[in-house]
Amino acid sequence: MKWLIFMYLVGLSYVFPMKGLKLEYIPGTVYTYTYETVATLSEPGDIARDRSPVGPKVSAVVRLTVVWEEGESQLLKLQLSDVKLSSAETRDRAHSAFSHVPTSLAASHPTYFHWDAGLVAQLYTAGEDSIVVENLKKGVVSLLQLQTETGQRQEVDVSGTCVVSYQVEDDLTVHKSKSDCIRHDYPGEFSHVKTLLGVSVSSSYDSRYDINTDHVLQGASSADTHVFAPNLRKSIASQVTSRQTLTLKKTAAGGDKVQGSSIEGAVSAIGGLQTEALKLRLQTKKQQNQSDVIETLPALKPDIVRLASVSSSKAVLRLLKFFRSGEATKEKVLEILRNEERQGKKPEKDFINILPYLVEVAAAVQTDASTDALMEFLKFDDDNAVALTEIYLLATAFTSHPSEKLLLGLWALSRREVTSTKLRESILLTVGAVLNSFMQDAARRESEAFKSVRASLQQSLEGCATDEDCYLSHLRALGNAGFPESVATFLKLHTAEANLSNTVVVESLKALRKLDRRHICTEEMKKATWDIYNQYYRGYDDVIRTLAADVLLECDPPSSLLRRFILTNYSTAEVNSYIGEKMKDLARRNEDMRAMLTALYTEKEIGNWYVRAKQGKSTFYLNSLAKTADVSADYALNILFSKSGLFKTSNIDVNIEQDENSMNVLRVGIFAKGLEAIVGDAEGEEADEVATAGMQLTVMDTVTSPKVFFEGKAQLMSAVWSGAGSTPTSALTANILMQDHWQYVPLPAGWVLEVGLNGMLAADLSGSVQISLWYQTSNSLVQSRSVAQLACNWILSFSLLCVLDDRFTLIRFFCQLI
């Protein structure tokens, strides 16, 4: 009998399904909840280390009333009252940061939202609340978005547009998690285009909902955690956690009802409402007074001029804050620059001129005010002001988020009649670097300014005709830009009919350095570089042939190509030596290369002393420099000598890698040419080359103008007899804003977190070369000093407008971790 009753009930459940989990708010009823939200800032792991959290806590009473409904579509009225501010700290109230803070808050105006099957379709406000109260309400409304069935859907709330997953348990509990959130955009945000120099933000969102037997939300709790870390050093991460708790206290009859045939009609019946996006608004804050930085500038000067020191980078970061503040208008920046220039012309006793440093900082901040001020202040047509202008261009080349105004201004500058050849090249190099910054951003890549300057730079190169200096400066600019079109330019320049000097060929190969392998390792490129290496159309300098070999060796060469490299008997001993060392180094890092070389060395034709013995002094090697949990750094050294044993080129590279991202932090290249003609050992084009030696730096993937030690026999002999070559020549003295990041992170509870990071690199690099024509030897020396300063800011600002005896009091909580 019991068995029959059980089967009967089961059958009924299929014919008449159970109601299941459903929310049913009844019109004419006021649902009163207690609400609490807490936001805490800490370092990851602080709770485990029993450290007290830091942050504000807000408690309030929330009243919900259904004022209109039609099916599952409802218009709810939300009222916030009894809002109190306290501290999230667990220590005694007497020691709390809020021990003397009033805890009353002004009354808020009703907010309405269209609730359709648990989804917030639209928010309506009277527009009379303060920003902070409005944001708190939006946090509550976001919490009330709820789906009562297991599954996924896309939702828009204060966090942005997210993929939301729901899991229903026991018909009374719902678990909610959010992922893949696309945050709302806020004005004033920026980040570095290079991932390695940016900031990683990882977020998690989890909520729990309890439904009572009356199908009303009994309670809800949520917790979201955001961890922010500089990609270069994630160990100095910071974490913010916000929590929300909503608990039903009572229900009571009452509440207003409105008439309307539709949601639009109901909203019109209420009157005075306006639609509002479910996006947190930024509070209008009074700018911090930074004028004291300028007032204390004389005291900062001794620190600023200490090259590559901690005190220097700290002082420069202080200046950066001023130039980024609202006080740094175009007129104010001009006043500061002109005042320093004026004092420098008639210096008083103990005067320290920091005008170059002010120009650096003004360029680094990348504001329109500073850009306009510098363009007006600098004298690009004055040969006596080239050094100061070069400093501006170098600082601009490292900018992380340049504006269209800056790009167009630089291009217009490159079209002007600038008398200094060196300055013209520096302008083009800076244009290339800024174009590369634009190209890293998909949205900015589509701007008309970028497209226009990009096309103009390509056309300008084609117009160089037979002007070698024009070719060199434009090729270096294209190298800084990193355009994939550089491959087509290279192929066009290296046709059989082209008659380019060795110097132009070298720069055209170097211009490919930023390109991805998918652009470099094409069949056309492999054929062109193989033709150059084998000198099919003309004879090439050994530097060119080794650059061509580098391209081929980086493109996963097959065993047949390695065989041809090894058995080449028409190369100089130095080229063979260089390529042999390069293949050995690649084999240490590449298993496929190692397996192929091992197999080749077992062949009698290759595995013998005559083939494998090192014949020259040229070399290449790469070793690990440092390795941390976040990044790895390595350094590479290559040296190439001429067949007569004279120095030709030497490059020292420092690279950093993280996952799939890599960056050339520094390349110090020392070069010499035309020396063979002096000792009577030159052939072909080498016989006509002018004896030259110099240095060229590549910093953060950006090439700078070459620094020449001497050019011509007269300068060479003067350097030899005077010993000038042994005196270090400065190649780079700069304060580089290496990391630059600012963003707003909306927290579900209604707070807005500001995340800022500034990384300053102070560097002083110099080099020298000593050449002995008698002993046919050369010695090169590179000296470097650098200091990196990182300032991280995690700011949680909260302002409440309070009403106490008809007096308004501003309560502001400010927390900053540096």
Coordinates of N, CA and C in Angstrom, one line a residue, residues 501-652:
S501 N 74.7 51.6 -49.9 CA 75.9 51.4 -49.1 C 75.8 50.4 -48.0
N502 N 76.9 49.9 -47.5 CA 76.9 49.0 -46.4 C 76.1 49.5 -45.2
T503 N 76.3 50.8 -44.9 CA 75.7 51.4 -43.8 C 74.2 51.4 -43.9
V504 N 73.6 51.6 -45.1 CA 72.2 51.6 -45.3 C 71.6 50.2 -45.1
V505 N 72.4 49.2 -45.7 CA 72.0 47.8 -45.6 C 71.9 47.4 -44.1
V506 N 72.9 47.8 -43.3 CA 72.9 47.4 -41.9 C 71.7 48.0 -41.2
E507 N 71.3 49.2 -41.4 CA 70.2 49.8 -40.8 C 68.9 49.2 -41.2
S508 N 68.8 48.8 -42.5 CA 67.6 48.2 -43.0 C 67.3 46.8 -42.3
L509 N 68.4 46.1 -42.0 CA 68.3 44.8 -41.3 C 67.9 45.1 -39.8
K510 N 68.6 46.1 -39.2 CA 68.3 46.4 -37.8 C 66.8 46.9 -37.6
A511 N 66.2 47.5 -38.7 CA 64.9 48.0 -38.6 C 63.9 46.9 -38.4
L512 N 64.3 45.6 -38.5 CA 63.3 44.5 -38.4 C 63.3 44.0 -37.0
R513 N 64.0 44.6 -36.0 CA 64.3 44.0 -34.7 C 63.0 43.8 -33.9
K514 N 62.0 44.7 -34.1 CA 60.8 44.6 -33.2 C 59.7 43.7 -33.8
L515 N 59.9 43.2 -35.0 CA 58.8 42.5 -35.7 C 58.7 41.1 -35.2
D516 N 57.5 40.6 -35.2 CA 57.2 39.2 -34.8 C 57.7 38.3 -35.8
R517 N 58.0 37.0 -35.3 CA 58.5 36.0 -36.3 C 57.6 35.7 -37.4
R518 N 56.3 35.9 -37.3 CA 55.4 35.6 -38.4 C 55.6 36.5 -39.5
H519 N 56.2 37.7 -39.3 CA 56.5 38.7 -40.3 C 57.9 38.5 -40.9
I520 N 58.8 38.0 -40.0 CA 60.2 37.9 -40.4 C 60.4 36.6 -41.2
C521 N 59.8 35.5 -40.7 CA 60.2 34.2 -41.2 C 59.3 33.8 -42.3
T522 N 59.2 34.6 -43.3 CA 58.5 34.3 -44.6 C 59.5 33.7 -45.6
E523 N 59.0 33.1 -46.6 CA 59.9 32.5 -47.6 C 60.7 33.6 -48.4
E524 N 60.0 34.8 -48.6 CA 60.6 35.9 -49.3 C 61.8 36.4 -48.4
M525 N 61.6 36.6 -47.1 CA 62.6 37.1 -46.3 C 63.8 36.1 -46.2
K526 N 63.5 34.8 -46.1 CA 64.5 33.8 -46.0 C 65.4 33.8 -47.2
K527 N 64.7 33.9 -48.4 CA 65.5 34.0 -49.6 C 66.4 35.2 -49.7
A528 N 65.8 36.4 -49.3 CA 66.6 37.6 -49.4 C 67.8 37.6 -48.5
T529 N 67.6 37.2 -47.2 CA 68.7 37.1 -46.3 C 69.7 36.1 -46.7
W530 N 69.3 35.0 -47.3 CA 70.2 34.0 -47.7 C 71.0 34.5 -48.9
D531 N 70.4 35.3 -49.8 CA 71.1 35.9 -50.9 C 72.2 36.9 -50.4
I532 N 71.8 37.6 -49.3 CA 72.8 38.6 -48.8 C 74.0 37.8 -48.1
Y533 N 73.6 36.8 -47.4 CA 74.7 36.0 -46.7 C 75.7 35.4 -47.7
N534 N 75.1 34.9 -48.8 CA 76.0 34.3 -49.8 C 76.5 35.3 -50.8
Q535 N 76.1 36.6 -50.7 CA 76.7 37.6 -51.6 C 76.4 37.3 -53.0
Y536 N 75.2 36.9 -53.4 CA 74.9 36.5 -54.7 C 74.9 37.7 -55.7
Y537 N 74.5 38.9 -55.3 CA 74.4 40.0 -56.2 C 75.6 41.0 -56.0
R538 N 76.2 41.0 -54.9 CA 77.3 41.9 -54.6 C 78.0 41.5 -53.3
G539 N 79.2 42.0 -53.1 CA 79.9 41.7 -51.9 C 79.3 42.6 -50.7
Y540 N 79.2 41.9 -49.6 CA 78.7 42.6 -48.4 C 79.7 42.6 -47.2
D541 N 79.6 43.6 -46.4 CA 80.4 43.7 -45.2 C 80.1 42.5 -44.3
D542 N 81.1 42.1 -43.5 CA 80.8 41.0 -42.5 C 79.7 41.3 -41.5
V543 N 79.6 42.5 -41.1 CA 78.5 42.9 -40.2 C 77.1 42.6 -40.8
I544 N 77.0 42.9 -42.1 CA 75.7 42.6 -42.8 C 75.4 41.1 -42.9
R545 N 76.5 40.4 -43.2 CA 76.3 38.9 -43.4 C 75.9 38.3 -42.1
T546 N 76.5 38.7 -41.0 CA 76.1 38.1 -39.7 C 74.7 38.5 -39.3
L547 N 74.3 39.8 -39.6 CA 72.9 40.2 -39.4 C 71.9 39.3 -40.2
A548 N 72.2 39.0 -41.4 CA 71.4 38.2 -42.3 C 71.3 36.8 -41.7
A549 N 72.5 36.3 -41.2 CA 72.5 34.9 -40.6 C 71.7 34.9 -39.4
D550 N 71.7 36.0 -38.6 CA 70.9 36.0 -37.4 C 69.4 35.8 -37.7
V551 N 68.9 36.5 -38.8 CA 67.5 36.3 -39.2 C 67.2 34.9 -39.5
L552 N 68.1 34.2 -40.3 CA 67.9 32.8 -40.7 C 67.9 31.9 -39.5
L553 N 68.8 32.1 -38.6 CA 68.9 31.2 -37.4 C 67.8 31.3 -36.4
E554 N 67.1 32.5 -36.5 CA 66.0 32.7 -35.6 C 64.7 32.1 -36.1
C555 N 64.7 31.6 -37.4 CA 63.5 31.2 -38.1 C 63.4 29.6 -38.1
D556 N 63.8 29.0 -37.1 CA 63.8 27.5 -37.0 C 64.4 26.9 -38.2
P557 N 65.7 27.1 -38.5 CA 66.3 26.6 -39.7 C 66.3 25.1 -39.8
P558 N 66.1 24.5 -40.9 CA 66.2 23.0 -41.1 C 67.6 22.5 -41.0
S559 N 67.8 21.2 -40.9 CA 69.1 20.6 -40.8 C 69.9 20.9 -42.1
S560 N 69.3 21.0 -43.2 CA 70.0 21.3 -44.5 C 70.6 22.7 -44.5
L561 N 69.9 23.6 -43.9 CA 70.5 25.0 -43.8 C 71.6 25.1 -42.8
L562 N 71.5 24.4 -41.7 CA 72.6 24.3 -40.7 C 73.9 23.7 -41.4
R563 N 73.7 22.7 -42.2 CA 74.8 22.0 -42.9 C 75.5 23.0 -43.8
R564 N 74.7 23.8 -44.5 CA 75.3 24.8 -45.4 C 76.1 25.9 -44.7
F565 N 75.5 26.3 -43.5 CA 76.3 27.2 -42.7 C 77.6 26.7 -42.2
I566 N 77.6 25.4 -41.8 CA 78.8 24.8 -41.2 C 79.8 24.6 -42.3
L567 N 79.4 24.2 -43.5 CA 80.4 23.9 -44.6 C 80.7 25.0 -45.5
T568 N 80.2 26.2 -45.2 CA 80.6 27.4 -46.0 C 82.1 27.6 -45.9
N569 N 82.7 27.6 -47.1 CA 84.2 27.8 -47.1 C 84.6 29.1 -47.7
Y570 N 83.6 29.9 -48.1 CA 84.0 31.2 -48.7 C 83.8 32.3 -47.8
S571 N 83.4 32.1 -46.5 CA 83.3 33.1 -45.5 C 84.6 33.4 -44.9
T572 N 84.8 34.6 -44.3 CA 86.0 34.8 -43.5 C 85.9 34.0 -42.2
A573 N 87.1 33.8 -41.7 CA 87.2 33.1 -40.4 C 86.4 33.7 -39.3
E574 N 86.3 35.0 -39.3 CA 85.5 35.7 -38.2 C 84.0 35.5 -38.4
V575 N 83.5 35.5 -39.6 CA 82.1 35.2 -39.8 C 81.8 33.8 -39.4
N576 N 82.6 32.8 -39.8 CA 82.4 31.4 -39.5 C 82.5 31.2 -38.0
S577 N 83.4 31.9 -37.3 CA 83.5 31.8 -35.9 C 82.2 32.3 -35.2
Y578 N 81.7 33.5 -35.7 CA 80.5 34.1 -35.1 C 79.3 33.1 -35.2
I579 N 79.1 32.6 -36.4 CA 78.0 31.8 -36.7 C 78.1 30.5 -35.9
G580 N 79.3 29.9 -35.8 CA 79.4 28.7 -35.1 C 79.1 28.9 -33.6
E581 N 79.5 30.0 -33.0 CA 79.2 30.3 -31.6 C 77.7 30.5 -31.4
K582 N 77.1 31.2 -32.4 CA 75.6 31.5 -32.4 C 74.8 30.2 -32.4
M583 N 75.2 29.3 -33.2 CA 74.5 28.0 -33.3 C 74.7 27.2 -32.0
K584 N 75.9 27.2 -31.5 CA 76.1 26.5 -30.2 C 75.2 27.1 -29.1
D585 N 75.1 28.4 -29.1 CA 74.3 29.0 -28.0 C 72.8 28.7 -28.2
L586 N 72.3 28.7 -29.5 CA 70.9 28.3 -29.7 C 70.7 26.9 -29.4
A587 N 71.6 26.0 -29.6 CA 71.5 24.6 -29.3 C 71.3 24.4 -27.8
R588 N 71.9 25.3 -27.0 CA 71.8 25.1 -25.5 C 70.4 25.4 -25.1
R589 N 69.6 26.2 -25.9 CA 68.3 26.7 -25.4 C 67.2 26.0 -26.3
N590 N 67.5 25.3 -27.4 CA 66.5 24.8 -28.3 C 66.8 23.3 -28.5
E591 N 65.9 22.5 -28.0 CA 66.1 21.0 -28.1 C 66.2 20.6 -29.6
D592 N 65.4 21.1 -30.5 CA 65.4 20.7 -31.9 C 66.7 21.1 -32.5
M593 N 67.2 22.3 -32.2 CA 68.5 22.7 -32.8 C 69.6 21.8 -32.2
R594 N 69.5 21.5 -31.0 CA 70.6 20.6 -30.4 C 70.6 19.2 -31.0
A595 N 69.4 18.7 -31.3 CA 69.3 17.3 -31.9 C 69.9 17.4 -33.3
M596 N 69.5 18.4 -34.1 CA 70.0 18.5 -35.4 C 71.5 18.7 -35.5
L597 N 72.1 19.5 -34.6 CA 73.5 19.7 -34.6 C 74.3 18.5 -34.2
T598 N 73.7 17.8 -33.2 CA 74.3 16.5 -32.7 C 74.4 15.5 -33.8
A599 N 73.3 15.4 -34.6 CA 73.3 14.5 -35.7 C 74.3 14.9 -36.8
L600 N 74.4 16.2 -37.1 CA 75.4 16.6 -38.1 C 76.8 16.4 -37.7
Y601 N 77.1 16.6 -36.4 CA 78.5 16.4 -35.9 C 78.9 15.0 -36.0
T602 N 78.0 14.0 -36.2 CA 78.4 12.6 -36.3 C 78.9 12.3 -37.7
E603 N 78.6 13.2 -38.7 CA 79.0 12.9 -40.0 C 80.5 13.2 -40.2
K604 N 81.2 12.4 -41.0 CA 82.6 12.6 -41.1 C 83.0 13.9 -41.8
E605 N 82.1 14.4 -42.7 CA 82.4 15.6 -43.4 C 82.4 16.8 -42.5
I606 N 81.6 16.7 -41.4 CA 81.4 17.8 -40.5 C 82.1 17.6 -39.1
G607 N 82.0 16.4 -38.6 CA 82.6 16.1 -37.3 C 84.1 15.9 -37.3
N608 N 84.8 16.9 -37.8 CA 86.3 16.8 -37.8 C 86.9 18.1 -37.3
W609 N 88.2 18.0 -36.9 CA 88.8 19.2 -36.3 C 88.9 20.3 -37.3
Y610 N 89.1 20.1 -38.6 CA 89.2 21.1 -39.6 C 88.0 22.0 -39.6
V611 N 86.8 21.4 -39.5 CA 85.5 22.1 -39.6 C 85.1 22.7 -38.3
R612 N 85.3 21.9 -37.2 CA 84.7 22.4 -35.9 C 85.7 23.3 -35.1
A613 N 86.9 23.3 -35.5 CA 87.8 24.2 -34.7 C 87.5 25.7 -35.0
K614 N 87.5 26.4 -33.9 CA 87.2 27.9 -34.0 C 88.4 28.6 -34.7
Q615 N 88.0 29.3 -35.7 CA 89.1 29.9 -36.6 C 89.3 31.3 -36.3
G616 N 88.4 32.0 -35.6 CA 88.6 33.4 -35.4 C 88.3 33.8 -34.0
K617 N 88.3 35.1 -33.7 CA 88.1 35.6 -32.3 C 86.7 36.0 -32.1
S618 N 85.9 36.2 -33.1 CA 84.5 36.7 -33.0 C 83.7 35.6 -32.2
T619 N 82.7 36.2 -31.4 CA 82.0 35.2 -30.6 C 80.6 35.7 -30.3
F620 N 79.8 34.9 -29.7 CA 78.5 35.2 -29.3 C 78.1 34.3 -28.1
Y621 N 77.5 34.9 -27.1 CA 77.0 34.0 -26.0 C 75.9 34.7 -25.3
L622 N 75.0 33.9 -24.7 CA 73.9 34.4 -23.9 C 73.8 33.7 -22.6
N623 N 73.7 34.4 -21.5 CA 73.6 33.8 -20.2 C 72.5 34.4 -19.4
S624 N 72.1 33.7 -18.3 CA 71.1 34.2 -17.4 C 71.7 35.3 -16.5
L625 N 71.0 36.4 -16.4 CA 71.5 37.4 -15.5 C 70.8 37.4 -14.2
A626 N 69.5 37.2 -14.1 CA 68.8 37.1 -12.9 C 67.5 36.4 -13.2
K627 N 66.9 35.8 -12.1 CA 65.6 35.1 -12.3 C 64.8 35.3 -11.0
T628 N 63.6 35.7 -11.1 CA 62.7 35.9 -9.9 C 61.5 35.1 -10.2
A629 N 60.6 35.1 -9.3 CA 59.3 34.4 -9.4 C 58.5 35.0 -10.5
D630 N 58.7 36.3 -10.9 CA 57.9 37.0 -11.9 C 58.6 37.0 -13.2
V631 N 59.8 37.4 -13.3 CA 60.5 37.6 -14.6 C 61.9 36.9 -14.6
S632 N 62.4 36.7 -15.7 CA 63.8 36.3 -15.9 C 64.5 37.3 -16.8
A633 N 65.7 37.5 -16.5 CA 66.6 38.4 -17.3 C 67.8 37.7 -17.8
D634 N 68.2 38.0 -19.0 CA 69.4 37.4 -19.5 C 70.2 38.5 -20.2
Y635 N 71.5 38.3 -20.4 CA 72.3 39.2 -21.2 C 73.0 38.4 -22.3
A636 N 73.2 39.1 -23.4 CA 73.9 38.5 -24.5 C 75.0 39.5 -24.9
L637 N 76.1 38.9 -25.4 CA 77.3 39.6 -25.9 C 77.7 39.0 -27.2
N638 N 77.9 39.9 -28.2 CA 78.4 39.4 -29.4 C 79.5 40.4 -29.9
I639 N 80.6 39.9 -30.4 CA 81.7 40.7 -30.8 C 82.2 40.2 -32.2
L640 N 82.4 41.1 -33.1 CA 82.8 40.7 -34.4 C 84.0 41.5 -34.8
F641 N 85.1 40.8 -35.3 CA 86.3 41.4 -35.7 C 86.4 41.3 -37.2
S642 N 87.3 42.1 -37.7 CA 87.6 42.1 -39.2 C 88.6 40.9 -39.4
K643 N 88.8 40.6 -40.7 CA 89.7 39.5 -41.0 C 91.1 39.8 -40.6
S644 N 91.4 41.1 -40.4 CA 92.7 41.6 -40.0 C 92.8 41.6 -38.5
G645 N 91.7 41.3 -37.8 CA 91.8 41.3 -36.3 C 91.4 42.6 -35.7
L646 N 90.9 43.6 -36.5 CA 90.5 44.8 -35.9 C 89.0 44.8 -35.5
F647 N 88.7 45.5 -34.5 CA 87.3 45.5 -34.0 C 86.4 46.1 -35.0
K648 N 85.2 45.5 -35.1 CA 84.1 46.0 -36.0 C 82.9 46.3 -35.2
T649 N 82.3 45.4 -34.5 CA 81.1 45.7 -33.7 C 81.1 44.9 -32.4
S650 N 80.4 45.4 -31.5 CA 80.2 44.7 -30.2 C 78.8 45.2 -29.7
N651 N 78.0 44.2 -29.2 CA 76.7 44.5 -28.7 C 76.5 43.8 -27.4
I652 N 76.0 44.5 -26.4 CA 75.6 43.9 -25.1 C 74.1 44.2 -25.0

